[in-house]
Coordinates of C-alpha atoms and ligand atoms in Angstrom, one line a residue:
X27 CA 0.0 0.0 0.0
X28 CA 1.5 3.3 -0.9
X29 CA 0.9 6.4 1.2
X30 CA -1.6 8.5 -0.2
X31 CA -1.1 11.9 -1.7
X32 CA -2.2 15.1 -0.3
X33 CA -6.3 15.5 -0.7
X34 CA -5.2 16.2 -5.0
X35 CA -9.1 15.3 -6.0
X36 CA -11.5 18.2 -5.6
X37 CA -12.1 19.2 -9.3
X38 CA -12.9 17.2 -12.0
X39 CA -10.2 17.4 -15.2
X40 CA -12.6 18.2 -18.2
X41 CA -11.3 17.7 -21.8
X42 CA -13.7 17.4 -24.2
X43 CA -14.2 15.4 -27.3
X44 CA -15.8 16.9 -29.9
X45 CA -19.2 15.8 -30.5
X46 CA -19.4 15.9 -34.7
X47 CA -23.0 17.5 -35.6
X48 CA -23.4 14.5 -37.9
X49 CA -23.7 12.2 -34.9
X50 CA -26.6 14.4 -33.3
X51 CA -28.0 14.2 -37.0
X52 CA -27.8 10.3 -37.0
X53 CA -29.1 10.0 -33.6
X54 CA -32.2 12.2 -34.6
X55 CA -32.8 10.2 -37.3
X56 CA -32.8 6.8 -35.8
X57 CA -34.1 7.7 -32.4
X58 CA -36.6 10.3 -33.5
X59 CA -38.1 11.3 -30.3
X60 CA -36.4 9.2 -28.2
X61 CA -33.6 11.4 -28.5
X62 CA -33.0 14.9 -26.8
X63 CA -30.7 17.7 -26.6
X64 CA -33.0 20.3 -24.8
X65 CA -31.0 22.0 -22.1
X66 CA -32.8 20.9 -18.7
X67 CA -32.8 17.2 -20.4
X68 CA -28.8 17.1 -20.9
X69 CA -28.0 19.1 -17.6
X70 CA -30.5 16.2 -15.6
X71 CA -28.3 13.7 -16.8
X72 CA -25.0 15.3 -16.3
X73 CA -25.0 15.0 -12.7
X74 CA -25.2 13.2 -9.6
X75 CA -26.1 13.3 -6.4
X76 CA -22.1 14.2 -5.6
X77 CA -21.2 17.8 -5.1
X78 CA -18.4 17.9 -8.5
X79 CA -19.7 19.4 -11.3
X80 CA -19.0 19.5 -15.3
X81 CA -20.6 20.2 -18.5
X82 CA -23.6 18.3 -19.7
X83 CA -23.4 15.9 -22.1
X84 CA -24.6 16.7 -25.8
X85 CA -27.7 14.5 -26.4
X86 CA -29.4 11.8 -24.3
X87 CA -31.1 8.8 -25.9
X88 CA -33.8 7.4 -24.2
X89 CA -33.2 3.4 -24.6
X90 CA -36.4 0.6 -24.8
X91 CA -34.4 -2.3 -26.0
X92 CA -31.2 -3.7 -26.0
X93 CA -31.2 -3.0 -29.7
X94 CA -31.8 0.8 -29.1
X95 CA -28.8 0.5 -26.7
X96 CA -26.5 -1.2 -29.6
X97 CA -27.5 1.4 -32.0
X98 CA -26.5 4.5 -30.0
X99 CA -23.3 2.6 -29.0
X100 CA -22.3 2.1 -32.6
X101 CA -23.2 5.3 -34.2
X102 CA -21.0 6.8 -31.4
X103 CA -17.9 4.2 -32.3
X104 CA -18.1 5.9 -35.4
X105 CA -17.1 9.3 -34.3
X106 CA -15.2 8.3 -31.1
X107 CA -17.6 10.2 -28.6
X108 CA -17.9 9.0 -25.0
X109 CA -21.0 7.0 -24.1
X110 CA -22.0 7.3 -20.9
X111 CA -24.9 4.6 -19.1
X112 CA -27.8 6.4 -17.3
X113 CA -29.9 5.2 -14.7
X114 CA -31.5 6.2 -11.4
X115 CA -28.3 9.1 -11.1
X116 CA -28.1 8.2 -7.5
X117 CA -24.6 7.4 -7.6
X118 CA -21.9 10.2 -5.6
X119 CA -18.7 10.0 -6.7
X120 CA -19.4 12.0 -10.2
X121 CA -20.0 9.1 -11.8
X122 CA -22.1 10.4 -14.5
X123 CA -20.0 13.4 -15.0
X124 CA -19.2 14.0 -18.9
X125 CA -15.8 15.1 -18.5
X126 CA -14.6 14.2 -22.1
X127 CA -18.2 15.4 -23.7
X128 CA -20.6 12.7 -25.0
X129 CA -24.1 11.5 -25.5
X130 CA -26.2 10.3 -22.3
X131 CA -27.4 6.3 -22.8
X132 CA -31.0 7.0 -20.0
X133 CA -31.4 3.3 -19.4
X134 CA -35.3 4.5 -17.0
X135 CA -37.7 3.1 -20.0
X136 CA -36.0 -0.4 -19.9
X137 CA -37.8 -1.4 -16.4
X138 CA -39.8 -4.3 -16.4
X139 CA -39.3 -7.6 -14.8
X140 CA -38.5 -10.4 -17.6
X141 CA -38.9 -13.7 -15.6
X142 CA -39.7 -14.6 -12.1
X143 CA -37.8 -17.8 -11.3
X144 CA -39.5 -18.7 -7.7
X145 CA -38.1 -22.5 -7.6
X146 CA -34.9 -21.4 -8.9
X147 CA -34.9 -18.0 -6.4
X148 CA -33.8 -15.5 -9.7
X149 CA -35.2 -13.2 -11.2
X150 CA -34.2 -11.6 -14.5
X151 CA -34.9 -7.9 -15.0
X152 CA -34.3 -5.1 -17.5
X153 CA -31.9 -2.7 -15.9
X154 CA -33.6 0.2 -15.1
X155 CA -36.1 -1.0 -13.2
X156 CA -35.6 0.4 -9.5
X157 CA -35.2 -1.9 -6.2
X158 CA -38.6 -1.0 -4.5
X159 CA -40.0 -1.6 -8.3
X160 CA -38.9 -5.2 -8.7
X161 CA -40.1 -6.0 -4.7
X162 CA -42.9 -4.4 -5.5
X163 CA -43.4 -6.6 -9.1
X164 CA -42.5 -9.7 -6.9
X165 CA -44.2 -9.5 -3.7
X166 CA -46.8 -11.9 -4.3
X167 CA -44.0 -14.7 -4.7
X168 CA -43.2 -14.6 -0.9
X169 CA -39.4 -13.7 -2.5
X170 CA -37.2 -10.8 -1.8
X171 CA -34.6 -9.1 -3.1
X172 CA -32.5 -7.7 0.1
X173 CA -29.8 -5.2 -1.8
X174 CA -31.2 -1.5 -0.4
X175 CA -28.5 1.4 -1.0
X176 CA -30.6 4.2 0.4
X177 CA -31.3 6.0 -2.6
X178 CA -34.2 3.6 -4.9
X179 CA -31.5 3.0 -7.1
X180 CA -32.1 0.9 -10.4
X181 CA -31.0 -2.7 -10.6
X182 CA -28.3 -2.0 -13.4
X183 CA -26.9 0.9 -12.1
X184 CA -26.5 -1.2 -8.7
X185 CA -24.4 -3.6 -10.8
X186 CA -22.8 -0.6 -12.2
X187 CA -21.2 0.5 -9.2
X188 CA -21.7 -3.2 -7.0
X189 CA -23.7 -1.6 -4.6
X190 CA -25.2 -2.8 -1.1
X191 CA -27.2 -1.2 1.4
X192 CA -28.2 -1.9 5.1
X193 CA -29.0 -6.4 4.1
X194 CA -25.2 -6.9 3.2
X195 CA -24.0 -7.6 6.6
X196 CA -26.3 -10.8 5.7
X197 CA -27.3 -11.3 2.1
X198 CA -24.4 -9.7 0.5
X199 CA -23.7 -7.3 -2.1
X200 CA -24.3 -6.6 -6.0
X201 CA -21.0 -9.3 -6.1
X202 CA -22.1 -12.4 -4.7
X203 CA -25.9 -11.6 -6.1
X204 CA -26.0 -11.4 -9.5
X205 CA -25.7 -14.8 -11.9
X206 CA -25.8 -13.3 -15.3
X207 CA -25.5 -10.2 -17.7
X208 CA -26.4 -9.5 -20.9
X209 CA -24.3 -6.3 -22.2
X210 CA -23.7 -4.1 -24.8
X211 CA -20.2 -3.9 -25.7
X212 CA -18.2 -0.9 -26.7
X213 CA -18.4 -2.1 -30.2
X214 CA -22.5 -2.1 -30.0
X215 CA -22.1 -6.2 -29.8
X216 CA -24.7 -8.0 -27.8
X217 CA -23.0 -10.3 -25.3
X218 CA -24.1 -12.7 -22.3
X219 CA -22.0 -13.4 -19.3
X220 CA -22.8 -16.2 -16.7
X221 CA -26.2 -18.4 -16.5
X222 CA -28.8 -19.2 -14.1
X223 CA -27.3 -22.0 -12.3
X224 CA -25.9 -21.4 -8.9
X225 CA -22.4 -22.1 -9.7
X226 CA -20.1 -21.9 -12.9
X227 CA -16.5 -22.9 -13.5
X228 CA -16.8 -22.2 -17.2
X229 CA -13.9 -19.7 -18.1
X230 CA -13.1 -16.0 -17.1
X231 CA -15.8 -14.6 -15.1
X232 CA -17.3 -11.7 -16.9
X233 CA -19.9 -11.1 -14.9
X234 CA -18.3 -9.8 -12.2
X235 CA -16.0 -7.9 -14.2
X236 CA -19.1 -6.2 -15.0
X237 CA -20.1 -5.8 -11.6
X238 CA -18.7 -3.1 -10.5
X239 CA -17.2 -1.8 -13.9
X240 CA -19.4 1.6 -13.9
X241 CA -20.2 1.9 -17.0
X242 CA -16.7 2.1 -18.6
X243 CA -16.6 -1.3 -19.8
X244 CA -20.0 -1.8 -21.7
X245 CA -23.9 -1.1 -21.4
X246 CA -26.2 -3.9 -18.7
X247 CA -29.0 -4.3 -20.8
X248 CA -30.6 -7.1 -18.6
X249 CA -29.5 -9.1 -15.4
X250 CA -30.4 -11.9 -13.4
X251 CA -29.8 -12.0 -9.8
X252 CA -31.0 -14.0 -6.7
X253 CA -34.1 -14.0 -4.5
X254 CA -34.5 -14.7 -0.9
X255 CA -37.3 -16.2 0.6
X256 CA -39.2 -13.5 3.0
X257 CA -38.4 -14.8 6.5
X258 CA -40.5 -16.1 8.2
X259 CA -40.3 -14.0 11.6
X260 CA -38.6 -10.6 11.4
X261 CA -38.0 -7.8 14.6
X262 CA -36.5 -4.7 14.1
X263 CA -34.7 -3.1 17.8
X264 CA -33.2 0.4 18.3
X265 CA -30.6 0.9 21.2
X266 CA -28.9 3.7 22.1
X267 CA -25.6 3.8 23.7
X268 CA -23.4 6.3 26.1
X269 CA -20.4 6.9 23.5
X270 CA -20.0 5.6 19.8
X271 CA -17.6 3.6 20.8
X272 CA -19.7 1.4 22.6
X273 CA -22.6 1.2 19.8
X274 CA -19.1 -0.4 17.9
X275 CA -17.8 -2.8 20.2
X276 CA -21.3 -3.7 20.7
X277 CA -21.2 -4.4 16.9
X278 CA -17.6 -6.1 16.8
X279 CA -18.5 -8.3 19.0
X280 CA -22.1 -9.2 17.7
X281 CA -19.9 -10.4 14.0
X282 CA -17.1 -11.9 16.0
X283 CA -19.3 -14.2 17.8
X284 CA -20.8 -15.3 14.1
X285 CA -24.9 -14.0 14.7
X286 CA -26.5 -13.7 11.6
X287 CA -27.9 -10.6 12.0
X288 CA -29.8 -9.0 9.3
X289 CA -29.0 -5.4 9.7
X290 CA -26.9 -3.7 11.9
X291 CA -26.8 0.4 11.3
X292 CA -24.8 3.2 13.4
X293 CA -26.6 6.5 13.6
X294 CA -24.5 9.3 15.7
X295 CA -26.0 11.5 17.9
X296 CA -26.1 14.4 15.2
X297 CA -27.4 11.9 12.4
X298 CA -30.3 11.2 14.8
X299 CA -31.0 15.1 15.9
X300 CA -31.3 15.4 11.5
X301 CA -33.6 12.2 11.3
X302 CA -36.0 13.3 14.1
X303 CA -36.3 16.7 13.0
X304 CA -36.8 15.1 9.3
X305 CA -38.9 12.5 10.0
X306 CA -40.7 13.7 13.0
X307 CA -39.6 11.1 14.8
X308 CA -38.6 11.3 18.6
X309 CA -35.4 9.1 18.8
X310 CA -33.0 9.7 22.0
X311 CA -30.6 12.3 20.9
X312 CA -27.2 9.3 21.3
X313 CA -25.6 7.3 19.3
X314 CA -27.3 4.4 18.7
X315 CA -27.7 1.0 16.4
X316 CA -30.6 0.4 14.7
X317 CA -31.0 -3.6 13.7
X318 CA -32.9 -6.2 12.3
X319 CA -33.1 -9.8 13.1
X320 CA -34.4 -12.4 10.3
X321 CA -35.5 -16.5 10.8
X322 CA -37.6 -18.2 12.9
X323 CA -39.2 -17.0 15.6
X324 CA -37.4 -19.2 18.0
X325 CA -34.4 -17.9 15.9
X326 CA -35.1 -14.8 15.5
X327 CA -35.8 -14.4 19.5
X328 CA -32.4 -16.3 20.4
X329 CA -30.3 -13.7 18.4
X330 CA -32.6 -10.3 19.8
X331 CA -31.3 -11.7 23.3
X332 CA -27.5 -12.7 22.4
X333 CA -27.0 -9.0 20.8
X334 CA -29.2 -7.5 24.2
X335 CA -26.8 -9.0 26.4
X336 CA -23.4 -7.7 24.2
X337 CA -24.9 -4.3 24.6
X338 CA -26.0 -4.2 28.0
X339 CA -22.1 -5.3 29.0
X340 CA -21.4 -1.6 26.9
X341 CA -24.3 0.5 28.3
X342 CA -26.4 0.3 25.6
X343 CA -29.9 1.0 27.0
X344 CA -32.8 -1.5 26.7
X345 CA -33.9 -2.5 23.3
X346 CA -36.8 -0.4 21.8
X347 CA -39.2 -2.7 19.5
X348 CA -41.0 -1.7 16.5
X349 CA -43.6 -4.6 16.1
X350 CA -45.6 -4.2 13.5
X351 CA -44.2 -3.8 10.1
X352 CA -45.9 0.0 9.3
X353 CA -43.7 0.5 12.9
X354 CA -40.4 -1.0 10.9
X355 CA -40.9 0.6 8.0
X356 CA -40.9 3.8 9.2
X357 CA -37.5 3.0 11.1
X358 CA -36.4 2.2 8.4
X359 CA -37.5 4.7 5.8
X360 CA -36.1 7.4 8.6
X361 CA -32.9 5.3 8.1
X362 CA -32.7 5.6 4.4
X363 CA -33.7 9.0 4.8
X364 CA -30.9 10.4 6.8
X365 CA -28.9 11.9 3.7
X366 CA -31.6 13.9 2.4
X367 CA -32.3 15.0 6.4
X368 CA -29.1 15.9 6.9
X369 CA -28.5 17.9 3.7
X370 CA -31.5 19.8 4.9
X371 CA -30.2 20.7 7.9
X372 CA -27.9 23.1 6.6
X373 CA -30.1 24.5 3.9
X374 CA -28.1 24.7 0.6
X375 CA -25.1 23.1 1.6
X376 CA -23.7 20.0 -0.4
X377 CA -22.3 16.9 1.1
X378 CA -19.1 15.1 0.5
X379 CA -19.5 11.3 1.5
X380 CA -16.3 8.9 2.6
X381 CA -17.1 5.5 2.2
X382 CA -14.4 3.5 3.8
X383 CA -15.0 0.0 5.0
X384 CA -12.1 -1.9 7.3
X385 CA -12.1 -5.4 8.6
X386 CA -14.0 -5.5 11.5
X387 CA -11.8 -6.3 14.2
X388 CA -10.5 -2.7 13.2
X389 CA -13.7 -0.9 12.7
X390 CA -13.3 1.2 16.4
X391 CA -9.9 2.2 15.6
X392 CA -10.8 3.5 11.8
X393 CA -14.2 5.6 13.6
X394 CA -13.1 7.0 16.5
X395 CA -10.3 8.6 15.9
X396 CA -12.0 9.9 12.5
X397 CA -14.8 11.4 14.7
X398 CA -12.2 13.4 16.8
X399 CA -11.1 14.7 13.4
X400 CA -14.4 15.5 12.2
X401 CA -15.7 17.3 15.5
X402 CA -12.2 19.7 15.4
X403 CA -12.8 20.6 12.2
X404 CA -15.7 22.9 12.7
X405 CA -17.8 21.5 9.6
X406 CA -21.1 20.2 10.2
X407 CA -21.4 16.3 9.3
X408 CA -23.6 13.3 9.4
X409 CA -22.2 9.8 10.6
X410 CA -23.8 6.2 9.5
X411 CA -22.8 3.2 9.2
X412 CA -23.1 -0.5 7.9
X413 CA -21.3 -1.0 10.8
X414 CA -21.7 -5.0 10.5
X415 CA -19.8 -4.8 7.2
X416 CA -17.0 -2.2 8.7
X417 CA -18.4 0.4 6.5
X418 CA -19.4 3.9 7.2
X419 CA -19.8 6.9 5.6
X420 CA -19.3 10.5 6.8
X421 CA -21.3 13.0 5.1
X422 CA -19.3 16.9 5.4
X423 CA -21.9 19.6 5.3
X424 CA -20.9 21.8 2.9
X425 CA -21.0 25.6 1.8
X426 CA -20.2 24.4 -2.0
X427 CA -19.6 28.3 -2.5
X428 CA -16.3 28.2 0.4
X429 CA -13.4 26.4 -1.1
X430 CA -11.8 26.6 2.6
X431 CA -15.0 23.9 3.3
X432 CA -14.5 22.2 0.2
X433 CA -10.6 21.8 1.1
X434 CA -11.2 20.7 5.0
X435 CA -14.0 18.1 4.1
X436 CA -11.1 16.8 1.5
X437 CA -8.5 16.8 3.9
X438 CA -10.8 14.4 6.0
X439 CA -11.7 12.3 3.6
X440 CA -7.9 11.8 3.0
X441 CA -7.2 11.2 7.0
X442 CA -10.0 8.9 6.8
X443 CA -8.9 7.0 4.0
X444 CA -4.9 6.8 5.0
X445 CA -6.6 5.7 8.0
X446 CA -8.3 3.0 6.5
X447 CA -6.0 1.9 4.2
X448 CA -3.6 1.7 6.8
X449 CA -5.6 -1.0 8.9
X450 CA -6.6 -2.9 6.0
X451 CA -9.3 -1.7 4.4
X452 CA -10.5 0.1 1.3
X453 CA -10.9 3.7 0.3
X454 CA -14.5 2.8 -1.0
X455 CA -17.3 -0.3 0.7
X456 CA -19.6 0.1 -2.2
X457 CA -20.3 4.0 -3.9
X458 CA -17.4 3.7 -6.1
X459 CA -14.6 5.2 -7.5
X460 CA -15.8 7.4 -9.8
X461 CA -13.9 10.6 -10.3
X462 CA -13.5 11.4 -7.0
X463 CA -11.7 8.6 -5.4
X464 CA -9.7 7.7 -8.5
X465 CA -6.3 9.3 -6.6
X466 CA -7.5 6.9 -3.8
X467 CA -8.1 3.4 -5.9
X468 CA -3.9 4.1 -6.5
X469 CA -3.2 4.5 -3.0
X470 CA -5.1 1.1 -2.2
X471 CA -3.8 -1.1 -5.3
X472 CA -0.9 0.9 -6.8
X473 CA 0.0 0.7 -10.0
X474 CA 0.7 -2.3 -11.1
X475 CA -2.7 -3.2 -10.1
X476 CA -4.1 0.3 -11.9
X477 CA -2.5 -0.8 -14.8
X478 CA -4.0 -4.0 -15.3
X479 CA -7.4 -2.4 -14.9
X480 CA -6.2 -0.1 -17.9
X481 CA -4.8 -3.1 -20.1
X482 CA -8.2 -4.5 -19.6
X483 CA -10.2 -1.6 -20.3
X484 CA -8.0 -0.9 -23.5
X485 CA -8.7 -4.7 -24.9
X486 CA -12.9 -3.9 -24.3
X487 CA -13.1 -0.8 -25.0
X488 CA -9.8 0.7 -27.3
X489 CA -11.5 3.6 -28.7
X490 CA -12.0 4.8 -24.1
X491 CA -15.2 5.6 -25.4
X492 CA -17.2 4.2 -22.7
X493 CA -18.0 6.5 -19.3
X494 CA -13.8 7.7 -19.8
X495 CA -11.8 9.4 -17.1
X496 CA -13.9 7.5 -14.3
X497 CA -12.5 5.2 -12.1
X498 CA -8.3 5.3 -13.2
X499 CA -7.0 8.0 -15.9
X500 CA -5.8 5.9 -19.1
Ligands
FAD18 C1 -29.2 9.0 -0.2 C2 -28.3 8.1 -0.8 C3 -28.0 6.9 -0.2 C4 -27.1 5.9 -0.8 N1 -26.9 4.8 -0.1 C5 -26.1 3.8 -0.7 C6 -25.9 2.6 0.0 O1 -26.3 2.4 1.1 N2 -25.2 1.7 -0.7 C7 -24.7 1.9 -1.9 O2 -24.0 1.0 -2.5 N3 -24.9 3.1 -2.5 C8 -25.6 4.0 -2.0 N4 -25.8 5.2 -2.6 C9 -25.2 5.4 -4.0 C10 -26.1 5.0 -5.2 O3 -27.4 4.9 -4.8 C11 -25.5 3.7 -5.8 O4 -24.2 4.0 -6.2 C12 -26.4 3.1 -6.9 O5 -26.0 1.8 -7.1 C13 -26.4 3.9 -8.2 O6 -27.4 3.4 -9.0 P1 -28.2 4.3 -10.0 O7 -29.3 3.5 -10.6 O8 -28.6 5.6 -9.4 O9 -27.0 4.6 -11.1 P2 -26.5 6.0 -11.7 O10 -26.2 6.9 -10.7 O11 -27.5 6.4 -12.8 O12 -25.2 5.4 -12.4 C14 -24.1 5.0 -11.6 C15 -23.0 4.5 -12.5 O13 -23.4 3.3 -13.1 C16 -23.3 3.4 -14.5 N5 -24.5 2.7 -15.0 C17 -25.8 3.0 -14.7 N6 -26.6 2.1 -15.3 C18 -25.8 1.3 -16.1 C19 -26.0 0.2 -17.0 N7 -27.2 -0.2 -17.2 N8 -24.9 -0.3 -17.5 C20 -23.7 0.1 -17.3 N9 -23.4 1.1 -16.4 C21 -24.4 1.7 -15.9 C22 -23.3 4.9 -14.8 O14 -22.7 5.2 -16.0 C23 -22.5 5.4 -13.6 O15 -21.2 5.3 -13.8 C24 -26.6 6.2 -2.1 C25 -26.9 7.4 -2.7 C26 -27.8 8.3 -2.1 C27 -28.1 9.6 -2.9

């Protein structure tokens, strides 16, 4: 692991391709009004929810079929512009940022659900359809699909950037879920990568090269991945505790001692002061973990216990139980909500999110000292975590008009993830590397590594037409 550089990343390098008017004529002509290069269209789709900012792309083309997809793809070969995959533009890290110029692939039309596979537990989907889409599509099967970054991200663009959410800790992420691909190469080729059957030995595994790939290596145009059955019993708990570092070594020791719990979620006390005022709830104002327990009932019952006895031996306070689901839900929607509270706390302020994830046996040593840093810096911030995973994210709170914010928020994000790095883990658990943490994927594989990724890219994709300048500079 090489040291990290000083905090480099804070603006995006722009150097755009030109984008020949015969292209925009082609696409016009092919995709008639699926096509558009109003203003407010191309700005939409030439940003994320991050706080970098560049110039929009030049068209977007609305895809319906994989067809559609290979078309744009190919007319765009032809006059080496950047491509760059459109979805649910959740994503942080300026991931959709057209830094080299380009045309906009909006994947949203291509949402429905192609087959339900109940006895097999797959399903196969189109790629924009979003998460609470396809569990609403499938509810009736008794199946779930447990991936939930907090934004209602779409299926493909959670493949895009191998996403998880709050379920990891026990289902997993985008990596181990997801069986098969089909994609649209940067040639406009139509390929298929994996199958439905559990298990495959059968040659290099393109599907999770995929996974994970955001967008600069091809276009998902459909994916299947894996269903759980609902459980049977589920109970959801809130505790609060006297310091954070007790809501983690309560945690630490809940995934040392091997229970299967469903979801285990830090909120600090600030986090929770946001989420109350946002979601009119009336949490206690301390840190505290918010979990889930999934299985039987005599299952479910034995873990609730075992994880109330870890946190009484830290000072956690007795368990709070929402019962009923509408009770759950709303826990948990307050949960998902916490980005959007907390960004409304400081009204027009932008927030720069870390994402570091360390092995768990480190996780108090990453946070705490990371909190210190945070609190002496003056900046307002939100903290949550995936704590079960060793993941958490800091959100800084700031003024994006005061580049002395801007610069301390970065310097953080740079303690944090030398801090990280140092103890084992990686600069980013599952948002990506985007533009923003490309200095950091260096610092965690250095350059040998780096330069695979690019001999790879250039074998796919030799023309660097697809998403370019995101992840590693070629
Ligand atoms: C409030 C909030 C909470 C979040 N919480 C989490 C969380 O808990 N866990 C987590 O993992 N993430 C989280 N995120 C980040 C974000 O939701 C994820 O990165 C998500 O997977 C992005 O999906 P999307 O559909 O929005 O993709 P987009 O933002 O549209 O695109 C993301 C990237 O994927 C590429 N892409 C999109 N679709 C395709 C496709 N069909 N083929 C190829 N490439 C494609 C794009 O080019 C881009 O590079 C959160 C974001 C917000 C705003």
């Amino acid at each position: 692991m090489n040291a990290p550089a000083a905090a480099t990343h804070l603006l995006p390098e722009i150097q755009l391709r030109a984008v020949p008017e015969a292209l925009l004529d082609a696409l016009a002509a092919r995709f008639g009004a699926q096509c558009s290069t109003a203003q407010a269209v191309r700005e939409q789709h030439g940003r994320d929810e991050g706080s970098l900012k560049a110039p929009p792309p030049s068209a977007v083309v609305f895809a319906e079929t994989a067809q559609d997809v290979a078309d744009a793809v190919k007319l765009a070969a032809r006059h080496d512009v950047p491509v760059i995959p459109y979805a649910a533009g959740s994503s942080l890290e300026g991931h959709l940022l057209a830094v080299q110029g380009g045309i906009s692939i909006d994947v949203n039309r291509m949402n429905r659900v192609l087959s339900v596979d109940a006895d097999d537990l797959t399903v196969t989907v189109q790629p924009g359809i979003t998460r609470k889409q396809l569990n609403d599509a499938i509810k009736d099967t008794g199946l779930f699909f447990p991936i939930d970054p907090g934004a209602d991200a779409s299926i493909g663009g959670m493949c895009a950037t191998r996403a998880s959410g709050t379920n990891a800790v026990r289902y997993g992420t985008m990596r181990e879920n997801v069986l098969a691909l089909e994609v649209v190469t940067a040639s406009g080729e139509i390929i298929r990568t994996g199958t439905r059957a559990k298990k495959s030995a059968a040659g290099y595994d393109l599907t999770r090269l995929m996974v994970g790939s955001e967008g600069t290596l091809g276009v998902i145009t459909e994916v299947t991945v894996r269903l759980y059955p609902l459980p049977e019993a589920v109970s959801a708990a809130i505790c609060s505790f006297p310091s954070i570092e007790a809501a983690v070594r309560t945690t630490i020791q809940t995934i040392q001692l091997g229970v299967p719990i469903a979801r285990v979620e830090l909120i600090d006390a600030h986090t929770v002061r946001m989420v109350n005022a946002h979601s009119k709830l009336g949490l206690r104002e301390e840190p505290m973990l918010l979990m889930e327990f999934h299985g039987s009932p005599a299952g479910v019952k034995e873990q609730a216990e075992l994880v109330q006895e870890i946190a009484a031996e830290f000072g956690g306070n007795a368990f709070e139980w929402a019962t009923t689901p509408e009770e759950r839900t709303r826990l948990w929607t307050a949960r998902h909500n916490a980005y959007f509270a907390a960004v409304q706390s400081r009204p027009g302020c932008r927030a720069i999110s870390t994402d570091t994830c360390v092995p768990i046996s480190r996780l108090a040593d990453c946070l705490l000292d990371s909190v210190t840093e945070a609190d002496a810096s003056g900046i307002p911030y939100f903290l949550v975590g995936h704590v079960g995973d060793g993941n958490f994210h800091f959100g800084y709170l700031i003024d994006p008009d005061s580049a002395e914010e801007r610069l301390t928020a970065e310097n953080l994000n740079h303690q944090l993830v030398a801090r990280a790095l140092r103890l084992g883990g990686t600069c980013t658990g599952e948002h990506g590397v985007g533009l923003h943490k490309m200095g950091f994927l260096l610092d965690e594989t250095g350059a040998g590594a780096v330069d695979m990724m690019r001999a790879i890219k250039r074998a796919l994709d030799p023309r660097n037409i697809m998403n370019p300048g995101k992840i590693f500079a070629m």
